[in-house]
mmCIF file of C-alpha atoms and ligand atoms in Angstrom:
data_model
loop_
_atom_site.group_PDB
_atom_site.id
_atom_site.type_symbol
_atom_site.label_atom_id
_atom_site.label_comp_id
_atom_site.label_asym_id
_atom_site.label_seq_id
_atom_site.Cartn_x
_atom_site.Cartn_y
_atom_site.Cartn_z
ATOM 1 C CA MET W 1 0.000 0.000 0.000
ATOM 2 C CA GLU W 2 1.226 3.537 -0.673
ATOM 3 C CA PHE W 3 0.895 6.411 1.780
ATOM 4 C CA VAL W 4 -0.204 8.728 -1.041
ATOM 5 C CA ASN W 5 -1.097 6.988 -4.299
ATOM 6 C CA LEU W 6 -0.301 9.486 -7.042
ATOM 7 C CA LYS W 7 -0.272 6.781 -9.720
ATOM 8 C CA ARG W 8 -3.990 6.179 -9.278
ATOM 9 C CA GLN W 9 -4.686 9.888 -9.305
ATOM 10 C CA TYR W 10 -2.729 10.275 -12.558
ATOM 11 C CA LYS W 11 -4.628 7.408 -14.155
ATOM 12 C CA ALA W 12 -7.940 8.979 -13.182
ATOM 13 C CA TYR W 13 -7.091 12.360 -14.749
ATOM 14 C CA LYS W 14 -4.640 11.085 -17.394
ATOM 15 C CA GLU W 15 -6.314 12.461 -20.504
ATOM 16 C CA GLU W 16 -6.692 15.962 -19.097
ATOM 17 C CA ILE W 17 -3.212 16.039 -17.615
ATOM 18 C CA ASP W 18 -1.492 14.682 -20.722
ATOM 19 C CA SER W 19 -3.284 17.223 -22.842
ATOM 20 C CA ALA W 20 -2.362 20.101 -20.486
ATOM 21 C CA ILE W 21 1.293 19.006 -20.518
ATOM 22 C CA SER W 22 1.441 18.593 -24.266
ATOM 23 C CA ASN W 23 -0.054 22.072 -24.723
ATOM 24 C CA VAL W 24 2.810 23.529 -22.728
ATOM 25 C CA LEU W 25 5.357 21.499 -24.691
ATOM 26 C CA GLU W 26 3.936 22.671 -28.028
ATOM 27 C CA ASN W 27 3.742 26.269 -26.830
ATOM 28 C CA THR W 28 7.276 26.222 -25.270
ATOM 29 C CA ALA W 29 6.523 29.146 -22.917
ATOM 30 C CA PHE W 30 8.089 27.219 -20.049
ATOM 31 C CA ILE W 31 8.569 30.284 -17.857
ATOM 32 C CA ASN W 32 5.653 32.658 -17.212
ATOM 33 C CA GLY W 33 3.530 30.934 -19.857
ATOM 34 C CA PRO W 34 -0.240 31.474 -20.050
ATOM 35 C CA ASP W 35 -0.991 28.754 -17.475
ATOM 36 C CA VAL W 36 0.816 30.785 -14.799
ATOM 37 C CA SER W 37 -1.603 33.713 -14.874
ATOM 38 C CA GLU W 38 -4.508 31.350 -15.554
ATOM 39 C CA LEU W 39 -3.719 29.317 -12.435
ATOM 40 C CA GLU W 40 -3.499 32.542 -10.427
ATOM 41 C CA LYS W 41 -6.938 33.461 -11.700
ATOM 42 C CA ASP W 42 -8.326 29.964 -11.010
ATOM 43 C CA LEU W 43 -6.981 29.995 -7.453
ATOM 44 C CA ALA W 44 -8.395 33.456 -6.726
ATOM 45 C CA ASP W 45 -11.748 32.354 -8.207
ATOM 46 C CA PHE W 46 -11.715 29.238 -6.022
ATOM 47 C CA LEU W 47 -11.261 31.434 -2.959
ATOM 48 C CA GLY W 48 -13.665 34.115 -4.173
ATOM 49 C CA LYS W 49 -11.499 36.831 -2.655
ATOM 50 C CA GLY W 50 -8.146 38.534 -3.118
ATOM 51 C CA ARG W 51 -5.248 37.755 -5.421
ATOM 52 C CA ALA W 52 -3.035 34.728 -5.877
ATOM 53 C CA VAL W 53 0.678 34.915 -6.708
ATOM 54 C CA ILE W 54 2.167 31.543 -7.535
ATOM 55 C CA CYS W 55 5.803 30.758 -6.824
ATOM 56 C CA ALA W 56 8.397 27.992 -6.825
ATOM 57 C CA SER W 57 7.467 26.230 -3.562
ATOM 58 C CA GLY W 58 5.603 26.516 -0.293
ATOM 59 C CA THR W 59 8.935 27.507 1.222
ATOM 60 C CA ASP W 60 9.388 30.435 -1.188
ATOM 61 C CA ALA W 61 5.762 31.342 -0.541
ATOM 62 C CA LEU W 62 6.742 31.950 3.094
ATOM 63 C CA PHE W 63 9.981 33.726 2.224
ATOM 64 C CA LEU W 64 8.724 36.183 -0.418
ATOM 65 C CA PRO W 65 6.243 38.022 1.859
ATOM 66 C CA LEU W 66 8.878 38.261 4.611
ATOM 67 C CA MET W 67 11.147 39.972 2.065
ATOM 68 C CA ALA W 68 8.286 42.185 0.904
ATOM 69 C CA LYS W 69 7.567 43.232 4.493
ATOM 70 C CA GLY W 70 11.235 44.102 5.028
ATOM 71 C CA ILE W 71 11.604 41.714 7.959
ATOM 72 C CA LYS W 72 15.154 41.978 9.329
ATOM 73 C CA GLU W 73 17.554 41.223 12.150
ATOM 74 C CA GLY W 74 16.138 42.099 15.552
ATOM 75 C CA ASP W 75 12.541 41.459 14.440
ATOM 76 C CA GLU W 76 10.616 38.576 15.959
ATOM 77 C CA VAL W 77 7.913 36.464 14.327
ATOM 78 C CA LEU W 78 5.708 34.023 16.237
ATOM 79 C CA VAL W 79 5.473 30.513 14.763
ATOM 80 C CA PRO W 80 4.076 27.294 16.216
ATOM 81 C CA SER W 81 6.613 24.858 17.618
ATOM 82 C CA PHE W 82 4.778 21.903 16.073
ATOM 83 C CA THR W 83 5.034 22.211 12.281
ATOM 84 C CA PHE W 84 7.281 21.622 9.284
ATOM 85 C CA ILE W 85 10.681 23.325 9.478
ATOM 86 C CA ALA W 86 10.053 25.857 6.685
ATOM 87 C CA THR W 87 7.574 27.900 8.753
ATOM 88 C CA ALA W 88 10.405 28.875 11.096
ATOM 89 C CA SER W 89 13.487 28.546 8.876
ATOM 90 C CA MET W 90 12.228 31.191 6.451
ATOM 91 C CA VAL W 91 11.858 33.630 9.357
ATOM 92 C CA LYS W 92 15.453 32.923 10.377
ATOM 93 C CA LEU W 93 16.673 33.161 6.775
ATOM 94 C CA SER W 94 15.060 36.589 6.473
ATOM 95 C CA GLY W 95 17.297 37.654 9.380
ATOM 96 C CA ALA W 96 14.598 37.730 12.048
ATOM 97 C CA THR W 97 14.099 35.431 15.024
ATOM 98 C CA PRO W 98 11.388 32.751 15.058
ATOM 99 C CA VAL W 99 9.719 32.667 18.478
ATOM 100 C CA PHE W 100 8.142 29.309 19.174
ATOM 101 C CA VAL W 101 4.577 29.184 20.448
ATOM 102 C CA ASP W 102 3.182 25.969 21.884
ATOM 103 C CA VAL W 103 0.104 24.342 20.338
ATOM 104 C CA ASP W 104 -3.355 23.497 21.592
ATOM 105 C CA SER W 105 -3.670 19.895 22.770
ATOM 106 C CA GLU W 106 -6.966 19.341 20.877
ATOM 107 C CA THR W 107 -6.336 20.934 17.482
ATOM 108 C CA PHE W 108 -2.498 20.884 17.512
ATOM 109 C CA ASN W 109 -2.671 24.440 16.152
ATOM 110 C CA MET W 110 -1.163 27.579 17.699
ATOM 111 C CA ASP W 111 -2.143 28.126 21.337
ATOM 112 C CA VAL W 112 -3.328 31.727 21.309
ATOM 113 C CA SER W 113 -2.810 32.286 25.040
ATOM 114 C CA ASP W 114 0.817 31.192 24.718
ATOM 115 C CA ALA W 115 1.197 33.460 21.668
ATOM 116 C CA GLN W 116 -0.004 36.396 23.736
ATOM 117 C CA LYS W 117 2.702 35.757 26.345
ATOM 118 C CA LYS W 118 5.424 35.814 23.688
ATOM 119 C CA ILE W 119 4.648 39.175 22.122
ATOM 120 C CA ASN W 120 7.080 42.010 22.878
ATOM 121 C CA LYS W 121 8.193 45.288 21.276
ATOM 122 C CA ASN W 122 10.231 43.436 18.618
ATOM 123 C CA THR W 123 7.354 41.237 17.457
ATOM 124 C CA LYS W 124 6.321 42.035 13.892
ATOM 125 C CA GLY W 125 4.005 39.241 12.826
ATOM 126 C CA ILE W 126 2.426 35.852 13.469
ATOM 127 C CA ILE W 127 2.565 32.819 11.176
ATOM 128 C CA PRO W 128 -0.102 30.391 12.370
ATOM 129 C CA VAL W 129 -0.002 27.011 10.616
ATOM 130 C CA SER W 130 -3.254 25.267 9.704
ATOM 131 C CA LEU W 131 -1.917 21.863 10.584
ATOM 132 C CA TYR W 132 -3.075 18.632 8.917
ATOM 133 C CA GLY W 133 -5.683 20.645 6.990
ATOM 134 C CA GLN W 134 -7.616 22.375 9.774
ATOM 135 C CA CYS W 135 -7.378 26.140 10.160
ATOM 136 C CA ALA W 136 -5.870 27.576 13.321
ATOM 137 C CA ASP W 137 -8.167 29.771 15.431
ATOM 138 C CA MET W 138 -7.828 32.767 13.117
ATOM 139 C CA ASP W 139 -10.450 35.001 14.762
ATOM 140 C CA ALA W 140 -8.554 34.901 18.041
ATOM 141 C CA ILE W 141 -5.175 35.244 16.316
ATOM 142 C CA ASN W 142 -6.333 38.197 14.189
ATOM 143 C CA ALA W 143 -7.744 39.916 17.273
ATOM 144 C CA LEU W 144 -4.475 39.455 19.142
ATOM 145 C CA ALA W 145 -2.502 40.745 16.145
ATOM 146 C CA LYS W 146 -4.733 43.783 15.783
ATOM 147 C CA GLU W 147 -4.316 44.652 19.430
ATOM 148 C CA HIS W 148 -0.520 44.713 18.993
ATOM 149 C CA GLY W 149 -0.285 46.052 15.432
ATOM 150 C CA LEU W 150 1.082 42.816 13.931
ATOM 151 C CA TRP W 151 0.495 41.199 10.556
ATOM 152 C CA VAL W 152 -0.764 37.608 10.254
ATOM 153 C CA MET W 153 0.256 35.142 7.546
ATOM 154 C CA GLU W 154 -1.487 31.770 7.496
ATOM 155 C CA ASP W 155 0.836 28.903 6.527
ATOM 156 C CA ALA W 156 -1.834 26.977 4.648
ATOM 157 C CA ALA W 157 0.544 24.499 2.991
ATOM 158 C CA GLN W 158 -1.729 21.739 4.289
ATOM 159 C CA SER W 159 -5.064 23.541 4.353
ATOM 160 C CA PHE W 160 -5.783 25.119 0.957
ATOM 161 C CA GLY W 161 -9.451 24.181 0.411
ATOM 162 C CA ALA W 162 -10.293 24.084 4.116
ATOM 163 C CA GLU W 163 -12.999 26.180 5.758
ATOM 164 C CA TYR W 164 -13.023 28.055 9.052
ATOM 165 C CA LYS W 165 -16.453 29.060 10.372
ATOM 166 C CA GLY W 166 -17.724 28.932 6.798
ATOM 167 C CA ARG W 167 -14.886 31.072 5.401
ATOM 168 C CA LYS W 168 -12.088 29.712 3.245
ATOM 169 C CA SER W 169 -8.537 29.062 4.407
ATOM 170 C CA CYS W 170 -6.175 31.510 2.649
ATOM 171 C CA THR W 171 -8.719 34.364 2.878
ATOM 172 C CA LEU W 172 -8.696 34.761 6.665
ATOM 173 C CA THR W 173 -5.514 36.749 7.274
ATOM 174 C CA ASP W 174 -3.413 39.595 5.794
ATOM 175 C CA MET W 175 -1.506 37.027 3.763
ATOM 176 C CA ALA W 176 -1.578 33.265 3.364
ATOM 177 C CA THR W 177 0.700 30.742 1.718
ATOM 178 C CA THR W 178 0.295 27.258 0.336
ATOM 179 C CA SER W 179 2.362 24.491 -1.251
ATOM 180 C CA PHE W 180 1.804 22.343 -4.324
ATOM 181 C CA PHE W 181 4.370 19.728 -3.254
ATOM 182 C CA PRO W 182 3.117 16.499 -4.867
ATOM 183 C CA ALA W 183 1.907 14.885 -1.622
ATOM 184 C CA LYS W 184 -0.064 17.920 -0.394
ATOM 185 C CA PRO W 185 -3.850 17.804 -0.847
ATOM 186 C CA LEU W 186 -3.495 19.934 -4.003
ATOM 187 C CA GLY W 187 -0.139 18.981 -5.499
ATOM 188 C CA GLY W 188 1.689 19.263 -8.797
ATOM 189 C CA TYR W 189 4.288 16.960 -10.316
ATOM 190 C CA GLY W 190 7.139 18.845 -8.756
ATOM 191 C CA ASP W 191 7.536 21.882 -6.534
ATOM 192 C CA GLY W 192 5.197 24.848 -6.477
ATOM 193 C CA GLY W 193 3.485 27.231 -4.092
ATOM 194 C CA ALA W 194 1.266 30.283 -3.839
ATOM 195 C CA ILE W 195 0.711 33.408 -1.787
ATOM 196 C CA PHE W 196 -2.736 34.927 -1.283
ATOM 197 C CA THR W 197 -3.580 38.471 -0.268
ATOM 198 C CA SER W 198 -6.180 41.174 -0.794
ATOM 199 C CA ASP W 199 -3.451 43.825 -0.622
ATOM 200 C CA GLU W 200 -2.843 44.848 -4.255
ATOM 201 C CA ASP W 201 0.446 46.611 -3.539
ATOM 202 C CA LEU W 202 1.772 43.585 -1.707
ATOM 203 C CA ALA W 203 0.747 41.259 -4.561
ATOM 204 C CA ASP W 204 2.577 43.486 -7.076
ATOM 205 C CA LYS W 205 5.656 43.549 -4.852
ATOM 206 C CA LEU W 206 5.604 39.740 -4.562
ATOM 207 C CA ILE W 207 5.455 39.373 -8.340
ATOM 208 C CA SER W 208 8.517 41.587 -8.629
ATOM 209 C CA ILE W 209 10.465 39.857 -5.843
ATOM 210 C CA ARG W 210 9.807 36.374 -7.246
ATOM 211 C CA ASN W 211 11.455 37.623 -10.442
ATOM 212 C CA HIS W 212 14.712 39.189 -9.134
ATOM 213 C CA GLY W 213 13.049 42.380 -7.933
ATOM 214 C CA GLN W 214 12.528 43.393 -11.510
ATOM 215 C CA ALA W 215 10.344 46.416 -12.335
ATOM 216 C CA GLY W 216 10.998 46.218 -16.089
ATOM 217 C CA ARG W 217 13.368 44.121 -18.150
ATOM 218 C CA TYR W 218 16.815 44.230 -16.443
ATOM 219 C CA ASN W 219 15.657 47.112 -14.265
ATOM 220 C CA HIS W 220 15.850 45.934 -10.653
ATOM 221 C CA THR W 221 14.209 48.119 -8.030
ATOM 222 C CA SER W 222 14.448 45.724 -5.081
ATOM 223 C CA LEU W 223 16.261 42.576 -4.025
ATOM 224 C CA GLY W 224 14.573 39.441 -5.257
ATOM 225 C CA ILE W 225 15.088 35.792 -6.051
ATOM 226 C CA ASN W 226 14.138 33.360 -8.773
ATOM 227 C CA GLY W 227 10.973 32.165 -7.096
ATOM 228 C CA ARG W 228 8.918 31.410 -10.191
ATOM 229 C CA MET W 229 6.738 28.346 -10.670
ATOM 230 C CA ASP W 230 7.163 26.479 -13.990
ATOM 231 C CA THR W 231 4.390 26.777 -16.567
ATOM 232 C CA LEU W 232 4.288 22.959 -16.710
ATOM 233 C CA GLN W 233 3.509 22.713 -12.999
ATOM 234 C CA ALA W 234 0.899 25.446 -13.248
ATOM 235 C CA ALA W 235 -0.837 23.571 -16.084
ATOM 236 C CA ILE W 236 -0.917 20.381 -13.993
ATOM 237 C CA VAL W 237 -2.247 22.086 -10.849
ATOM 238 C CA ARG W 238 -4.979 23.737 -12.966
ATOM 239 C CA VAL W 239 -6.268 20.290 -13.970
ATOM 240 C CA LYS W 240 -6.121 18.955 -10.426
ATOM 241 C CA LEU W 241 -7.897 22.020 -9.035
ATOM 242 C CA LYS W 242 -11.019 21.060 -11.019
ATOM 243 C CA HIS W 243 -11.179 17.731 -9.203
ATOM 244 C CA PHE W 244 -10.115 19.113 -5.845
ATOM 245 C CA PRO W 245 -13.546 19.665 -4.204
ATOM 246 C CA GLU W 246 -14.463 16.037 -4.895
ATOM 247 C CA GLU W 247 -11.134 14.866 -3.455
ATOM 248 C CA ILE W 248 -11.718 16.887 -0.283
ATOM 249 C CA ARG W 249 -15.156 15.300 0.011
ATOM 250 C CA LYS W 250 -13.638 11.812 -0.232
ATOM 251 C CA ARG W 251 -10.968 12.573 2.332
ATOM 252 C CA ASN W 252 -13.655 13.749 4.745
ATOM 253 C CA GLU W 253 -15.643 10.576 4.196
ATOM 254 C CA ILE W 254 -12.653 8.394 5.017
ATOM 255 C CA ALA W 255 -11.741 10.484 8.076
ATOM 256 C CA LYS W 256 -15.264 10.113 9.425
ATOM 257 C CA ARG W 257 -15.136 6.341 9.036
ATOM 258 C CA TYR W 258 -11.727 6.128 10.694
ATOM 259 C CA SER W 259 -12.757 8.232 13.669
ATOM 260 C CA GLU W 260 -15.957 6.299 14.289
ATOM 261 C CA LYS W 261 -13.966 3.082 14.493
ATOM 262 C CA PHE W 262 -10.946 4.418 16.364
ATOM 263 C CA LYS W 263 -12.369 6.813 18.957
ATOM 264 C CA ASN W 264 -12.856 4.264 21.733
ATOM 265 C CA LEU W 265 -9.878 1.980 21.200
ATOM 266 C CA PRO W 266 -7.718 1.503 24.305
ATOM 267 C CA ALA W 267 -4.489 2.169 22.370
ATOM 268 C CA VAL W 268 -5.781 5.423 20.930
ATOM 269 C CA ILE W 269 -5.214 8.487 23.103
ATOM 270 C CA SER W 270 -7.195 10.676 20.735
ATOM 271 C CA VAL W 271 -8.604 10.872 17.224
ATOM 272 C CA PRO W 272 -8.355 14.166 15.306
ATOM 273 C CA LYS W 273 -10.819 16.819 16.453
ATOM 274 C CA VAL W 274 -12.218 19.177 13.854
ATOM 275 C CA GLN W 275 -13.862 22.181 15.499
ATOM 276 C CA GLU W 276 -17.518 22.889 14.789
ATOM 277 C CA ASN W 277 -18.132 24.794 11.513
ATOM 278 C CA ASN W 278 -14.668 23.890 10.210
ATOM 279 C CA LEU W 279 -13.929 21.760 7.168
ATOM 280 C CA SER W 280 -10.550 20.035 7.078
ATOM 281 C CA THR W 281 -8.721 19.042 3.904
ATOM 282 C CA TRP W 282 -7.267 16.077 5.823
ATOM 283 C CA ALA W 283 -3.749 16.600 4.546
ATOM 284 C CA GLN W 284 -3.035 14.106 7.330
ATOM 285 C CA TYR W 285 -5.192 11.875 9.484
ATOM 286 C CA THR W 286 -3.229 11.807 12.702
ATOM 287 C CA LEU W 287 -3.878 9.793 15.845
ATOM 288 C CA ARG W 288 -2.267 10.102 19.248
ATOM 289 C CA ILE W 289 -1.306 6.571 20.093
ATOM 290 C CA LYS W 290 0.218 4.638 22.977
ATOM 291 C CA ASN W 291 3.366 2.642 22.111
ATOM 292 C CA ARG W 292 3.856 4.331 18.770
ATOM 293 C CA ASP W 293 6.868 2.301 17.651
ATOM 294 C CA GLU W 294 5.067 -0.983 18.251
ATOM 295 C CA PHE W 295 1.998 0.374 16.504
ATOM 296 C CA ARG W 296 3.969 1.381 13.439
ATOM 297 C CA ASN W 297 5.723 -2.007 13.314
ATOM 298 C CA TRP W 298 2.367 -3.710 13.583
ATOM 299 C CA LEU W 299 1.050 -1.704 10.636
ATOM 300 C CA SER W 300 4.154 -2.161 8.554
ATOM 301 C CA LYS W 301 3.994 -5.963 8.979
ATOM 302 C CA LYS W 302 0.573 -5.721 7.379
ATOM 303 C CA ASP W 303 1.970 -3.585 4.538
ATOM 304 C CA ILE W 304 0.276 -0.432 5.844
ATOM 305 C CA PRO W 305 2.502 2.657 5.646
ATOM 306 C CA SER W 306 2.408 5.308 8.365
ATOM 307 C CA ALA W 307 4.294 8.527 9.055
ATOM 308 C CA VAL W 308 5.170 10.835 11.930
ATOM 309 C CA HIS W 309 4.370 14.535 11.493
ATOM 310 C CA TYR W 310 6.541 15.615 13.332
ATOM 311 C CA PRO W 311 9.012 13.700 15.509
ATOM 312 C CA ILE W 312 10.958 16.754 16.794
ATOM 313 C CA PRO W 313 9.308 20.041 17.784
ATOM 314 C CA LEU W 314 10.993 23.032 16.169
ATOM 315 C CA ASN W 315 12.156 24.482 19.494
ATOM 316 C CA ARG W 316 14.223 21.274 19.858
ATOM 317 C CA GLN W 317 15.692 21.259 16.333
ATOM 318 C CA PRO W 318 19.504 21.418 16.339
ATOM 319 C CA VAL W 319 19.447 24.248 13.779
ATOM 320 C CA PHE W 320 17.662 26.459 16.326
ATOM 321 C CA ALA W 321 19.716 25.419 19.366
ATOM 322 C CA SER W 322 21.356 28.853 19.576
ATOM 323 C CA LEU W 323 17.951 30.459 20.184
ATOM 324 C CA ASN W 324 17.718 28.723 23.582
ATOM 325 C CA SER W 325 13.943 28.484 23.187
ATOM 326 C CA PRO W 326 11.944 27.565 26.262
ATOM 327 C CA ALA W 327 10.134 24.221 26.383
ATOM 328 C CA CYS W 328 6.814 23.782 24.581
ATOM 329 C CA ARG W 329 5.152 21.096 26.656
ATOM 330 C CA VAL W 330 2.265 20.087 24.363
ATOM 331 C CA SER W 331 4.418 20.026 21.217
ATOM 332 C CA GLU W 332 6.964 17.821 22.922
ATOM 333 C CA GLU W 333 4.292 15.403 24.080
ATOM 334 C CA LEU W 334 2.729 15.270 20.612
ATOM 335 C CA ALA W 335 6.077 14.623 18.955
ATOM 336 C CA ASP W 336 6.267 11.345 20.895
ATOM 337 C CA GLN W 337 2.672 10.271 20.289
ATOM 338 C CA VAL W 338 1.434 11.254 16.834
ATOM 339 C CA VAL W 339 1.123 8.896 13.895
ATOM 340 C CA SER W 340 -0.473 9.578 10.502
ATOM 341 C CA LEU W 341 -2.382 6.972 8.487
ATOM 342 C CA PRO W 342 -3.001 6.882 4.711
ATOM 343 C CA ILE W 343 -6.042 9.037 3.835
ATOM 344 C CA HIS W 344 -5.680 10.022 0.157
ATOM 345 C CA PRO W 345 -8.859 10.020 -1.994
ATOM 346 C CA PHE W 346 -7.756 7.060 -4.100
ATOM 347 C CA LEU W 347 -7.703 4.482 -1.316
ATOM 348 C CA THR W 348 -9.766 1.480 -2.353
ATOM 349 C CA GLU W 349 -12.585 0.103 -0.228
ATOM 350 C CA GLU W 350 -10.371 -2.912 0.418
ATOM 351 C CA GLU W 351 -7.482 -0.757 1.632
ATOM 352 C CA ILE W 352 -9.722 1.302 3.921
ATOM 353 C CA SER W 353 -11.096 -1.867 5.508
ATOM 354 C CA LYS W 354 -7.615 -3.282 5.890
ATOM 355 C CA ILE W 355 -6.400 -0.127 7.669
ATOM 356 C CA ILE W 356 -9.432 -0.045 9.971
ATOM 357 C CA GLU W 357 -9.027 -3.706 10.832
ATOM 358 C CA ALA W 358 -5.311 -3.423 11.539
ATOM 359 C CA VAL W 359 -5.718 -0.402 13.821
ATOM 360 C CA CYS W 360 -8.614 -2.032 15.682
ATOM 361 C CA GLU W 361 -6.628 -5.234 16.238
ATOM 362 C CA PHE W 362 -3.633 -3.461 17.731
ATOM 363 C CA SER W 363 -3.523 -3.869 21.498
ATOM 364 C CA VAL W 364 -1.266 -2.027 23.886
HETATM 365 C C1 PLP C 401 5.003 21.377 3.046
HETATM 366 C C2 PLP C 401 5.021 22.504 3.981
HETATM 367 C C3 PLP C 401 5.786 23.661 3.735
HETATM 368 C C4 PLP C 401 6.777 23.758 2.606
HETATM 369 O O1 PLP C 401 6.261 23.579 1.335
HETATM 370 P P1 PLP C 401 7.232 23.146 0.133
HETATM 371 O O2 PLP C 401 6.380 23.305 -1.080
HETATM 372 O O3 PLP C 401 7.654 21.732 0.370
HETATM 373 O O4 PLP C 401 8.382 24.077 0.120
HETATM 374 C C5 PLP C 401 5.686 24.710 4.624
HETATM 375 N N1 PLP C 401 4.891 24.644 5.711
HETATM 376 C C6 PLP C 401 4.158 23.551 5.989
HETATM 377 C C7 PLP C 401 3.281 23.548 7.191
HETATM 378 C C8 PLP C 401 4.206 22.438 5.147
HETATM 379 O O5 PLP C 401 3.474 21.357 5.442
#
């Protein structure tokens, strides 16, 4: 069994994808071809609000706005301690200091009361992550930010397509970022990412920075990088976006079945909790489990893949040792307990049953 079965997805959309790819090949506009602006339009239409600027990866999507905002040494940016490295490493790379905020023990998203404690005169912004596909508590985070004059940028690498109190992820904050890494809910066949904002000036600045800070041909008005997304990838993501709502629906169906079966098992500490009025994209279906190593061995003997997102909280990562960050109790507990199961929309009925059976048979 595969953790994410992209072969099945390709087979299902093969005709459309092959035709989109061959169009790009015939057209040869490999950089900034028509599919780039078309994908930006499609993404903005999907959200129904603001502008989309696509870029080379979810990592660049985090970095470009930090450059645009002029984040620099001495500035501090709040990030959750329980997330993928890029959320914090881009802050550090921009010269500023990532300040780690612990997460809520139910949603695993940023703990707003801990965030409040970590704001000081150097704090410039907050990057809440919408982990596993469920939005962080953006109303509370936006209110906190407003009180202190900070910007908020949702790291929606896992949550594009999700809903928070009926509103769409990527429209909730000053800026938001996502990733089209192949294994994300909406992925390409290589790297890609996007930034979303309703701030026109910021969007224009991002477009310039992703292309070497160019204002006109070979006229560079700011520092920039090559942060462009290939036309080929844009064409592929455009096809997948059409099927995306149906894929989210399937992921939700599987998650519901898993949770019904798993919620009362003795080995399971907790099943994922999606807050009322939220819709998750289920980038991951993640249990807290007793005896995780044994559990994963048990699954792997039955040819069921699993993964750990994430085994080391960011405040404990060697690369950030010099920051001497204080402990983040919940994140550290989660790092020892979490395990993610396959949940992609192309799981067969047989595979779903096999996963349910294996988890139910595991005893501590
Ligand atoms: C995947 C991911 C990223 C980075 O995206 P890439 O496209 O791989 O660069 C950033 N933040 C989070 C939370 C992610 O899951």
